[in-house]
Amino acid sequence: MRQTILIITLALSYAVNVNGQNFAFIGENSYPSTEKFMLQSNSDKEDIGNLNLVFAKDGTASLIIVSSKLTDVVKIAEKLIIYLDDGTVISCTDRGINDNVDDVAISAYHLTASELSKMKNSNINTIRFEIVCPVCGPLNSWEGVYSASNKGSSRTDFTKVIESFFK
């Protein structure tokens, strides 16, 4: 009887550990990641949705991955700017890690150890991002610089998320 209970307990704890891993997918790559969090769009345009984000790992590199339901012809690109509650500004450079699947534009940006340290000490307030459309031509309503904020009932304490994920 004890042996049966032990085997069931071990099997259940193994199943919980296996199912607890999240992944972010970009093109042909997958990255171990946190769960998805949402920042509320500050745009008045109804086409511009909320910004989702996850933190991920690419080997030893740390990533912040942002995505938004938009349209199949645009991508999130160029500079990503992260504003923290204490006034710190983190500027992330586009390294061309982006994709668009099922009308969801997704892009990954590298974070340095120093930037992660800043985010462990002060929560994310707002993220500024740029939507580009290489095929839209001059008369498009998608391209522009937008922002999304960590506010309202869905406000997340990213200091704790970062601390536990990037141990």
PDB file of C-alpha atoms in Angstrom:
ATOM      1  CA  MET A   1       0.000   0.000   0.000  1.00  0.00           C
ATOM      2  CA  ARG A   2       2.800   2.444   0.909  1.00  0.00           C
ATOM      3  CA  GLN A   3       4.578   1.625  -2.319  1.00  0.00           C
ATOM      4  CA  THR A   4       1.441   2.386  -4.353  1.00  0.00           C
ATOM      5  CA  ILE A   5       0.951   5.738  -2.605  1.00  0.00           C
ATOM      6  CA  LEU A   6       4.618   6.600  -3.152  1.00  0.00           C
ATOM      7  CA  ILE A   7       4.406   5.768  -6.864  1.00  0.00           C
ATOM      8  CA  ILE A   8       1.219   7.844  -7.293  1.00  0.00           C
ATOM      9  CA  THR A   9       2.752  10.778  -5.413  1.00  0.00           C
ATOM     10  CA  LEU A  10       5.923  10.673  -7.533  1.00  0.00           C
ATOM     11  CA  ALA A  11       3.914  10.397 -10.759  1.00  0.00           C
ATOM     12  CA  LEU A  12       1.727  13.373  -9.848  1.00  0.00           C
ATOM     13  CA  SER A  13       4.680  15.563  -8.831  1.00  0.00           C
ATOM     14  CA  TYR A  14       6.454  14.681 -12.094  1.00  0.00           C
ATOM     15  CA  ALA A  15       3.323  15.562 -14.110  1.00  0.00           C
ATOM     16  CA  VAL A  16       3.041  18.947 -12.351  1.00  0.00           C
ATOM     17  CA  ASN A  17       6.682  19.752 -13.161  1.00  0.00           C
ATOM     18  CA  VAL A  18       6.338  18.740 -16.805  1.00  0.00           C
ATOM     19  CA  ASN A  19       3.188  20.802 -17.380  1.00  0.00           C
ATOM     20  CA  GLY A  20       4.571  23.842 -15.541  1.00  0.00           C
ATOM     21  CA  GLN A  21       6.964  24.866 -18.329  1.00  0.00           C
ATOM     22  CA  ASN A  22       5.871  27.673 -20.672  1.00  0.00           C
ATOM     23  CA  PHE A  23       7.377  28.355 -24.085  1.00  0.00           C
ATOM     24  CA  ALA A  24       7.354  31.339 -26.412  1.00  0.00           C
ATOM     25  CA  PHE A  25       7.535  30.546 -30.124  1.00  0.00           C
ATOM     26  CA  ILE A  26       9.029  32.804 -32.787  1.00  0.00           C
ATOM     27  CA  GLY A  27       9.509  31.335 -36.241  1.00  0.00           C
ATOM     28  CA  GLU A  28      11.423  28.068 -35.891  1.00  0.00           C
ATOM     29  CA  ASN A  29      12.617  28.838 -32.365  1.00  0.00           C
ATOM     30  CA  SER A  30      11.129  28.164 -28.958  1.00  0.00           C
ATOM     31  CA  TYR A  31      12.197  29.784 -25.723  1.00  0.00           C
ATOM     32  CA  PRO A  32      11.435  28.735 -22.119  1.00  0.00           C
ATOM     33  CA  SER A  33       9.308  31.578 -20.759  1.00  0.00           C
ATOM     34  CA  THR A  34       7.101  32.951 -18.036  1.00  0.00           C
ATOM     35  CA  GLU A  35       3.359  32.973 -18.384  1.00  0.00           C
ATOM     36  CA  LYS A  36       1.868  35.710 -20.600  1.00  0.00           C
ATOM     37  CA  PHE A  37       1.046  39.099 -19.045  1.00  0.00           C
ATOM     38  CA  MET A  38      -1.033  41.905 -20.536  1.00  0.00           C
ATOM     39  CA  LEU A  39      -0.413  45.646 -20.607  1.00  0.00           C
ATOM     40  CA  GLN A  40      -3.354  47.889 -21.513  1.00  0.00           C
ATOM     41  CA  SER A  41      -3.053  49.826 -24.761  1.00  0.00           C
ATOM     42  CA  ASN A  42      -2.952  53.610 -24.411  1.00  0.00           C
ATOM     43  CA  SER A  43      -4.060  54.107 -28.033  1.00  0.00           C
ATOM     44  CA  ASP A  44      -7.474  55.429 -29.015  1.00  0.00           C
ATOM     45  CA  LYS A  45      -7.313  53.437 -32.264  1.00  0.00           C
ATOM     46  CA  GLU A  46      -9.522  50.364 -32.066  1.00  0.00           C
ATOM     47  CA  ASP A  47      -7.101  48.445 -34.354  1.00  0.00           C
ATOM     48  CA  ILE A  48      -4.308  48.699 -31.762  1.00  0.00           C
ATOM     49  CA  GLY A  49      -4.821  46.024 -29.147  1.00  0.00           C
ATOM     50  CA  ASN A  50      -3.278  45.401 -25.778  1.00  0.00           C
ATOM     51  CA  LEU A  51       0.381  44.413 -25.573  1.00  0.00           C
ATOM     52  CA  ASN A  52       1.220  40.967 -24.225  1.00  0.00           C
ATOM     53  CA  LEU A  53       4.626  40.193 -22.814  1.00  0.00           C
ATOM     54  CA  VAL A  54       6.645  37.290 -21.500  1.00  0.00           C
ATOM     55  CA  PHE A  55      10.163  36.998 -20.205  1.00  0.00           C
ATOM     56  CA  ALA A  56      12.193  34.232 -21.802  1.00  0.00           C
ATOM     57  CA  LYS A  57      15.638  32.655 -21.977  1.00  0.00           C
ATOM     58  CA  ASP A  58      17.716  31.937 -25.062  1.00  0.00           C
ATOM     59  CA  GLY A  59      20.534  29.881 -23.577  1.00  0.00           C
ATOM     60  CA  THR A  60      22.272  32.387 -21.311  1.00  0.00           C
ATOM     61  CA  ALA A  61      20.589  35.416 -22.910  1.00  0.00           C
ATOM     62  CA  SER A  62      17.588  37.053 -21.255  1.00  0.00           C
ATOM     63  CA  LEU A  63      14.684  38.210 -23.421  1.00  0.00           C
ATOM     64  CA  ILE A  64      11.528  40.250 -23.196  1.00  0.00           C
ATOM     65  CA  ILE A  65       9.042  39.153 -25.854  1.00  0.00           C
ATOM     66  CA  VAL A  66       6.122  41.407 -26.778  1.00  0.00           C
ATOM     67  CA  SER A  67       3.133  40.610 -28.964  1.00  0.00           C
ATOM     68  CA  SER A  68      -0.165  42.088 -30.056  1.00  0.00           C
ATOM     69  CA  LYS A  69      -3.150  40.973 -32.143  1.00  0.00           C
ATOM     70  CA  LEU A  70      -3.008  43.305 -35.140  1.00  0.00           C
ATOM     71  CA  THR A  71      -3.020  42.162 -38.764  1.00  0.00           C
ATOM     72  CA  ASP A  72      -0.908  39.771 -40.817  1.00  0.00           C
ATOM     73  CA  VAL A  73       1.109  42.441 -42.669  1.00  0.00           C
ATOM     74  CA  VAL A  74       2.682  44.325 -39.750  1.00  0.00           C
ATOM     75  CA  LYS A  75       5.418  43.615 -37.259  1.00  0.00           C
ATOM     76  CA  ILE A  76       6.631  45.062 -34.000  1.00  0.00           C
ATOM     77  CA  ALA A  77      10.118  46.360 -34.746  1.00  0.00           C
ATOM     78  CA  GLU A  78      12.657  49.117 -34.190  1.00  0.00           C
ATOM     79  CA  LYS A  79      13.305  50.277 -30.627  1.00  0.00           C
ATOM     80  CA  LEU A  80      11.411  49.023 -27.563  1.00  0.00           C
ATOM     81  CA  ILE A  81      11.445  51.407 -24.600  1.00  0.00           C
ATOM     82  CA  ILE A  82      10.588  50.228 -21.088  1.00  0.00           C
ATOM     83  CA  TYR A  83       9.646  52.884 -18.513  1.00  0.00           C
ATOM     84  CA  LEU A  84       9.936  51.842 -14.862  1.00  0.00           C
ATOM     85  CA  ASP A  85       8.009  53.240 -11.883  1.00  0.00           C
ATOM     86  CA  ASP A  86      11.136  54.944 -10.487  1.00  0.00           C
ATOM     87  CA  GLY A  87      11.677  56.912 -13.731  1.00  0.00           C
ATOM     88  CA  THR A  88      14.376  54.621 -15.147  1.00  0.00           C
ATOM     89  CA  VAL A  89      14.232  54.182 -18.923  1.00  0.00           C
ATOM     90  CA  ILE A  90      15.495  51.011 -20.630  1.00  0.00           C
ATOM     91  CA  SER A  91      15.997  51.146 -24.384  1.00  0.00           C
ATOM     92  CA  CYS A  92      16.118  47.828 -26.262  1.00  0.00           C
ATOM     93  CA  THR A  93      17.520  47.497 -29.770  1.00  0.00           C
ATOM     94  CA  ASP A  94      15.729  45.544 -32.500  1.00  0.00           C
ATOM     95  CA  ARG A  95      17.772  42.471 -33.453  1.00  0.00           C
ATOM     96  CA  GLY A  96      15.316  41.227 -36.066  1.00  0.00           C
ATOM     97  CA  ILE A  97      13.782  38.505 -33.886  1.00  0.00           C
ATOM     98  CA  ASN A  98      10.158  38.892 -34.935  1.00  0.00           C
ATOM     99  CA  ASP A  99       7.311  37.063 -36.579  1.00  0.00           C
ATOM    100  CA  ASN A 100       3.641  37.409 -37.456  1.00  0.00           C
ATOM    101  CA  VAL A 101       1.349  34.386 -37.135  1.00  0.00           C
ATOM    102  CA  ASP A 102      -2.450  34.350 -37.008  1.00  0.00           C
ATOM    103  CA  ASP A 103      -2.444  38.172 -37.157  1.00  0.00           C
ATOM    104  CA  VAL A 104      -0.304  38.357 -34.008  1.00  0.00           C
ATOM    105  CA  ALA A 105       2.877  40.401 -34.345  1.00  0.00           C
ATOM    106  CA  ILE A 106       5.613  39.162 -31.996  1.00  0.00           C
ATOM    107  CA  SER A 107       9.109  40.459 -31.337  1.00  0.00           C
ATOM    108  CA  ALA A 108      11.913  39.571 -28.909  1.00  0.00           C
ATOM    109  CA  TYR A 109      14.474  41.936 -27.405  1.00  0.00           C
ATOM    110  CA  HIS A 110      17.602  41.070 -25.433  1.00  0.00           C
ATOM    111  CA  LEU A 111      18.004  42.324 -21.862  1.00  0.00           C
ATOM    112  CA  THR A 112      21.373  42.831 -20.181  1.00  0.00           C
ATOM    113  CA  ALA A 113      22.115  41.824 -16.597  1.00  0.00           C
ATOM    114  CA  SER A 114      22.108  45.512 -15.668  1.00  0.00           C
ATOM    115  CA  GLU A 115      18.670  46.043 -17.229  1.00  0.00           C
ATOM    116  CA  LEU A 116      17.273  42.999 -15.424  1.00  0.00           C
ATOM    117  CA  SER A 117      18.691  44.320 -12.161  1.00  0.00           C
ATOM    118  CA  LYS A 118      16.898  47.634 -12.714  1.00  0.00           C
ATOM    119  CA  MET A 119      13.629  45.784 -13.372  1.00  0.00           C
ATOM    120  CA  LYS A 120      14.083  43.707 -10.208  1.00  0.00           C
ATOM    121  CA  ASN A 121      14.194  46.965  -8.235  1.00  0.00           C
ATOM    122  CA  SER A 122      11.393  48.914  -9.934  1.00  0.00           C
ATOM    123  CA  ASN A 123       8.215  47.712 -11.608  1.00  0.00           C
ATOM    124  CA  ILE A 124       7.403  48.161 -15.299  1.00  0.00           C
ATOM    125  CA  ASN A 125       5.087  51.111 -15.760  1.00  0.00           C
ATOM    126  CA  THR A 126       4.796  51.508 -19.543  1.00  0.00           C
ATOM    127  CA  ILE A 127       6.283  49.990 -22.689  1.00  0.00           C
ATOM    128  CA  ARG A 128       6.645  52.011 -25.878  1.00  0.00           C
ATOM    129  CA  PHE A 129       6.830  50.053 -29.141  1.00  0.00           C
ATOM    130  CA  GLU A 130       6.717  50.667 -32.863  1.00  0.00           C
ATOM    131  CA  ILE A 131       4.545  48.975 -35.458  1.00  0.00           C
ATOM    132  CA  VAL A 132       5.971  48.883 -38.978  1.00  0.00           C
ATOM    133  CA  CYS A 133       4.372  47.712 -42.194  1.00  0.00           C
ATOM    134  CA  PRO A 134       6.868  47.036 -44.984  1.00  0.00           C
ATOM    135  CA  VAL A 135       4.117  46.306 -47.553  1.00  0.00           C
ATOM    136  CA  CYS A 136       1.394  48.797 -46.625  1.00  0.00           C
ATOM    137  CA  GLY A 137       2.518  51.772 -48.691  1.00  0.00           C
ATOM    138  CA  PRO A 138       2.125  55.427 -47.748  1.00  0.00           C
ATOM    139  CA  LEU A 139      -1.587  55.287 -46.872  1.00  0.00           C
ATOM    140  CA  ASN A 140      -1.712  52.872 -43.971  1.00  0.00           C
ATOM    141  CA  SER A 141      -3.264  53.245 -40.570  1.00  0.00           C
ATOM    142  CA  TRP A 142      -1.084  50.700 -38.791  1.00  0.00           C
ATOM    143  CA  GLU A 143       2.392  52.182 -38.646  1.00  0.00           C
ATOM    144  CA  GLY A 144       3.275  54.311 -35.680  1.00  0.00           C
ATOM    145  CA  VAL A 145       4.658  54.450 -32.181  1.00  0.00           C
ATOM    146  CA  TYR A 146       2.336  53.191 -29.454  1.00  0.00           C
ATOM    147  CA  SER A 147       2.428  52.472 -25.745  1.00  0.00           C
ATOM    148  CA  ALA A 148       0.799  50.133 -23.264  1.00  0.00           C
ATOM    149  CA  SER A 149       0.753  50.462 -19.492  1.00  0.00           C
ATOM    150  CA  ASN A 150       0.785  48.188 -16.484  1.00  0.00           C
ATOM    151  CA  LYS A 151      -2.363  49.558 -14.863  1.00  0.00           C
ATOM    152  CA  GLY A 152      -5.828  48.775 -13.612  1.00  0.00           C
ATOM    153  CA  SER A 153      -7.016  45.506 -12.183  1.00  0.00           C
ATOM    154  CA  SER A 154      -4.530  43.573 -14.318  1.00  0.00           C
ATOM    155  CA  ARG A 155      -1.466  45.413 -12.877  1.00  0.00           C
ATOM    156  CA  THR A 156       1.375  42.933 -12.448  1.00  0.00           C
ATOM    157  CA  ASP A 157       4.343  43.107 -10.074  1.00  0.00           C
ATOM    158  CA  PHE A 158       7.068  42.331 -12.614  1.00  0.00           C
ATOM    159  CA  THR A 159       9.795  42.697  -9.975  1.00  0.00           C
ATOM    160  CA  LYS A 160       8.652  39.381  -8.495  1.00  0.00           C
ATOM    161  CA  VAL A 161       8.203  37.740 -11.916  1.00  0.00           C
ATOM    162  CA  ILE A 162      11.753  38.689 -12.963  1.00  0.00           C
ATOM    163  CA  GLU A 163      13.245  37.707  -9.605  1.00  0.00           C
ATOM    164  CA  SER A 164      11.754  34.219  -9.716  1.00  0.00           C
ATOM    165  CA  PHE A 165      12.313  33.518 -13.447  1.00  0.00           C
ATOM    166  CA  PHE A 166      15.894  34.822 -13.761  1.00  0.00           C
ATOM    167  CA  LYS A 167      17.392  33.170 -10.668  1.00  0.00           C
TER     168      LYS A 167
END
